[in-house]
Amino acid sequence: MSSIFTKIIEREIPSDIVHETENIIVIRDIAPKAKTHVLIIPKKEVRTVDDFGKEDASLISEMIFTAQEVATKLGVSGAYQLQFNVWEKWGQEVPHVHLHLLSQYN
Ligand code: 5GP
């Protein structure tokens, strides 16, 4: 079953897209926990970090390089936090893997 992020990727529901490539979309979080709070989402449907396989190595590195690029684009380079919530027990609400990028200060 498609997650809300797949619906966003497929433009079935709107979002504030700040960056997009063939493999990744970056959107502003709907309930930001910092002045800058975006989500780096692979278009491939992977449920959580534990479901990444070796075949996803380049996708994972692309997520990190995208974080660097987006941090620069949004003016928070040098002071930001990256966070994966892994499984519901640690607060993962959306079952489609995503990397939070938050500015360090509000
Ligand atoms: P998680 O808790 O799964 O690590 O993070 C999911 C994030 O997605 C939350 O910070 C939540 O605010 C955000 N979110 C949930 N639904 C939507 C949505 O429809 N649009 C956007 N832009 N963000 C969403």
XYZ file of N, CA and C and ligand atoms in Angstrom:
342
model
N 0.850 -1.205 0.000
C 0.000 0.000 0.000
C 0.883 1.252 0.000
N 0.516 2.226 -0.792
C 1.319 3.439 -0.903
C 1.221 4.304 0.346
N 2.338 4.882 0.722
C 2.352 5.795 1.867
C 1.949 7.190 1.393
N 1.743 8.064 2.351
C 1.428 9.460 2.023
C 2.560 10.086 1.212
N 3.793 9.623 1.425
C 4.906 10.206 0.672
C 4.860 9.781 -0.798
N 4.419 8.589 -1.062
C 4.260 8.174 -2.462
C 3.176 9.027 -3.124
N 2.135 9.315 -2.390
C 1.062 10.179 -2.936
C 1.614 11.580 -3.230
N 2.515 12.058 -2.370
C 3.157 13.364 -2.604
C 4.050 13.283 -3.840
N 4.852 12.229 -3.938
C 5.754 12.042 -5.088
C 4.946 12.012 -6.385
N 3.799 11.367 -6.335
C 2.968 11.236 -7.538
C 2.008 12.417 -7.731
N 2.177 13.440 -6.888
C 1.380 14.682 -6.992
C -0.114 14.430 -6.779
N -0.410 13.370 -6.035
C -1.826 13.129 -5.698
C -2.245 14.037 -4.553
N -1.286 14.404 -3.707
C -1.562 15.419 -2.691
C -0.450 16.467 -2.749
N -0.785 17.714 -2.412
C 0.194 18.801 -2.560
C 1.240 18.807 -1.455
N 2.379 19.401 -1.770
C 3.421 19.610 -0.757
C 4.305 20.745 -1.249
N 5.123 21.247 -0.331
C 6.065 22.307 -0.677
C 7.392 21.628 -1.033
N 7.629 21.463 -2.328
C 8.815 20.745 -2.806
C 9.981 21.724 -2.908
N 11.089 21.401 -2.260
C 12.246 22.305 -2.326
C 13.345 21.771 -3.247
N 13.279 20.502 -3.599
C 14.329 19.908 -4.437
C 13.789 18.570 -4.962
N 14.174 18.254 -6.200
C 13.730 16.957 -6.735
C 14.726 16.461 -7.765
N 15.026 15.177 -7.714
C 15.852 14.524 -8.734
C 15.102 13.273 -9.194
N 15.759 12.505 -10.037
C 15.145 11.263 -10.533
C 14.789 10.313 -9.380
N 15.630 10.302 -8.340
C 15.482 9.300 -7.276
C 14.952 9.829 -5.956
N 14.970 11.147 -5.797
C 14.705 11.728 -4.472
C 13.821 12.965 -4.595
N 12.968 13.140 -3.584
C 12.215 14.391 -3.479
C 12.471 14.961 -2.079
N 12.537 16.268 -1.980
C 12.723 16.938 -0.684
C 11.559 17.908 -0.505
N 10.851 17.738 0.603
C 9.679 18.581 0.873
C 9.805 19.218 2.256
N 9.131 20.345 2.434
C 9.066 20.935 3.768
C 8.104 20.112 4.625
N 8.514 19.865 5.871
C 7.659 19.120 6.798
C 6.406 19.941 7.098
N 5.274 19.267 7.120
C 3.996 19.960 7.330
C 3.871 20.492 8.764
N 4.613 19.893 9.681
C 4.586 20.339 11.096
C 6.033 20.555 11.552
N 6.663 21.628 11.068
C 8.106 21.810 11.299
C 8.480 21.918 12.778
N 9.591 21.264 13.126
C 10.093 21.301 14.507
C 11.302 22.222 14.629
N 11.597 22.948 13.567
C 12.664 23.942 13.558
C 12.302 24.925 12.448
N 13.020 26.054 12.420
C 12.717 27.051 11.388
C 12.831 26.424 10.003
N 13.872 25.637 9.803
C 14.003 24.860 8.566
C 13.869 23.392 8.926
N 12.885 22.737 8.347
C 12.667 21.305 8.598
C 12.150 20.701 7.304
N 13.022 19.952 6.643
C 12.622 19.301 5.401
C 12.843 17.798 5.508
N 12.202 17.088 4.612
C 12.275 15.628 4.585
C 12.879 15.189 3.261
N 13.942 14.397 3.339
C 14.623 13.879 2.155
C 14.102 12.462 1.942
N 13.350 12.291 0.870
C 12.572 11.063 0.686
C 12.980 10.375 -0.607
N 13.445 9.126 -0.533
C 13.708 8.405 -1.783
C 12.383 8.049 -2.459
N 12.356 8.138 -3.770
C 11.110 7.785 -4.467
C 10.833 6.282 -4.377
N 11.889 5.512 -4.244
C 11.720 4.062 -4.067
C 11.002 3.811 -2.739
N 10.023 2.921 -2.748
C 9.283 2.633 -1.521
C 10.059 1.640 -0.661
N 10.715 2.186 0.355
C 11.428 1.375 1.352
C 10.791 1.744 2.676
N 10.387 0.743 3.457
C 9.596 1.043 4.655
C 10.391 1.788 5.733
N 11.588 1.273 6.023
C 12.380 1.886 7.097
C 13.858 1.597 6.854
N 14.715 2.212 7.644
C 16.165 2.054 7.430
C 16.573 0.583 7.438
N 15.944 -0.216 8.306
C 16.300 -1.634 8.398
C 15.999 -2.397 7.106
N 15.185 -1.830 6.256
C 14.835 -2.505 5.004
C 15.751 -2.118 3.846
N 16.672 -1.193 4.089
C 17.654 -0.902 3.046
C 18.538 -2.130 2.851
N 18.868 -2.404 1.592
C 19.800 -3.488 1.292
C 21.045 -2.923 0.640
N 21.992 -3.821 0.400
C 23.248 -3.382 -0.229
C 22.989 -2.722 -1.583
N 21.920 -3.155 -2.249
C 21.589 -2.578 -3.557
C 21.165 -1.109 -3.439
N 20.900 -0.672 -2.215
C 20.483 0.722 -2.005
C 21.652 1.638 -1.630
N 22.870 1.110 -1.680
C 24.031 1.898 -1.219
C 24.121 3.245 -1.937
N 23.929 3.245 -3.235
C 24.084 4.523 -3.945
C 22.917 5.455 -3.620
N 21.753 4.901 -3.403
C 20.597 5.726 -3.026
C 20.830 6.380 -1.654
N 21.375 5.610 -0.731
C 21.646 6.142 0.611
C 22.672 7.270 0.531
N 23.717 7.056 -0.258
C 24.716 8.131 -0.362
C 24.115 9.337 -1.072
N 23.242 9.100 -2.018
C 22.578 10.222 -2.700
C 21.735 11.032 -1.704
N 21.125 10.346 -0.743
C 20.343 11.063 0.279
C 21.245 11.998 1.088
N 22.442 11.524 1.426
C 23.370 12.355 2.218
C 23.862 13.543 1.384
N 24.230 13.267 0.136
C 24.700 14.369 -0.708
C 23.568 15.373 -0.987
N 22.355 14.873 -1.071
C 21.207 15.767 -1.233
C 21.047 16.642 0.004
N 21.264 16.051 1.166
C 21.187 16.838 2.415
C 22.195 17.979 2.376
N 23.423 17.678 1.971
C 24.443 18.742 1.878
C 23.970 19.862 0.938
N 23.472 19.432 -0.210
C 23.073 20.397 -1.241
C 21.889 21.251 -0.770
N 20.916 20.595 -0.174
C 19.717 21.315 0.271
C 20.047 22.228 1.456
N 20.929 21.774 2.332
C 21.341 22.622 3.463
C 21.961 23.913 2.943
N 22.770 23.795 1.923
C 23.380 24.988 1.320
C 22.306 25.859 0.691
N 21.426 25.216 -0.074
C 20.360 25.939 -0.770
C 19.465 26.704 0.207
N 19.217 26.118 1.368
C 18.304 26.738 2.337
C 19.035 27.606 3.360
N 20.347 27.722 3.205
C 21.117 28.638 4.055
C 21.398 28.122 5.452
N 21.400 26.797 5.638
C 21.677 26.258 6.978
C 22.952 25.405 7.002
N 23.706 25.444 5.920
C 24.941 24.664 5.873
C 25.845 25.054 7.036
N 26.413 24.053 7.695
C 27.298 24.327 8.826
C 26.589 24.246 10.163
N 25.275 24.155 10.161
C 24.534 24.072 11.434
C 23.186 23.404 11.216
N 23.234 22.097 11.031
C 21.961 21.384 10.874
C 22.079 19.972 11.425
N 20.910 19.369 11.610
C 20.834 18.018 12.163
C 20.166 17.106 11.145
N 20.670 15.880 11.027
C 20.020 14.875 10.188
C 19.507 13.766 11.093
N 18.294 13.310 10.836
C 17.693 12.320 11.738
C 16.827 11.307 10.988
N 17.103 10.040 11.251
C 16.205 8.961 10.819
C 15.457 8.467 12.054
N 14.158 8.405 12.017
C 13.409 7.661 13.026
C 13.203 6.267 12.458
N 13.544 5.247 13.235
C 13.521 3.884 12.705
C 12.500 3.045 13.472
N 11.464 2.697 12.780
C 10.298 1.959 13.290
C 9.465 2.836 14.227
N 8.232 2.422 14.383
C 7.239 3.186 15.149
C 7.680 3.409 16.597
N 8.400 2.436 17.170
C 8.821 2.552 18.572
C 9.686 3.778 18.795
N 10.385 4.205 17.730
C 11.199 5.397 17.860
C 10.590 6.547 17.046
N 9.282 6.548 16.979
C 8.587 7.720 16.459
C 8.449 7.806 14.958
N 8.704 6.706 14.236
C 8.493 6.776 12.785
C 7.004 6.647 12.498
N 6.422 7.762 12.040
C 4.975 7.771 11.772
C 4.654 7.302 10.364
N 5.507 7.682 9.424
C 5.207 7.385 8.017
C 6.068 6.206 7.563
N 5.433 5.115 7.123
C 6.184 3.910 6.754
C 6.790 3.984 5.351
N 7.576 5.016 5.147
C 8.297 5.221 3.878
C 9.559 5.975 4.306
N 10.703 5.334 4.147
C 11.921 5.869 4.753
C 12.169 7.317 4.336
N 12.647 8.119 5.287
C 12.914 9.541 5.023
C 13.918 10.053 6.033
N 14.687 11.027 5.579
C 15.716 11.638 6.422
C 15.273 13.059 6.756
N 15.163 13.346 8.054
C 14.814 14.709 8.484
C 16.066 15.579 8.416
N 15.928 16.768 7.880
C 16.983 17.776 7.950
C 16.407 18.971 8.697
N 17.001 19.260 9.855
C 16.508 20.348 10.699
C 17.618 21.358 10.938
N 17.259 22.634 10.884
C 18.240 23.647 11.247
C 18.491 23.519 12.745
N 19.720 23.855 13.154
C 20.079 23.645 14.545
C 19.383 24.633 15.471
N 19.171 25.843 14.976
C 18.578 26.884 15.815
C 17.318 27.414 15.140
N 16.382 27.869 15.957
C 15.164 28.451 15.407
C 15.361 29.907 15.017
P 8.490 10.414 11.123
O 7.854 10.639 12.444
O 7.818 9.311 10.342
O 9.987 10.248 11.208
O 8.304 11.760 10.311
C 7.223 11.971 9.469
C 7.150 13.451 9.231
O 6.298 13.661 8.124
C 6.590 14.233 10.422
O 7.530 15.198 10.862
C 5.310 14.866 9.855
O 5.097 16.175 10.324
C 5.546 14.820 8.353
N 4.343 14.669 7.557
C 3.336 13.797 7.774
N 2.387 13.920 6.827
C 2.838 14.893 5.983
C 2.285 15.464 4.799
O 1.212 15.126 4.330
N 3.018 16.439 4.199
C 4.225 16.854 4.681
N 4.848 17.811 4.029
N 4.765 16.333 5.809
C 4.070 15.366 6.449
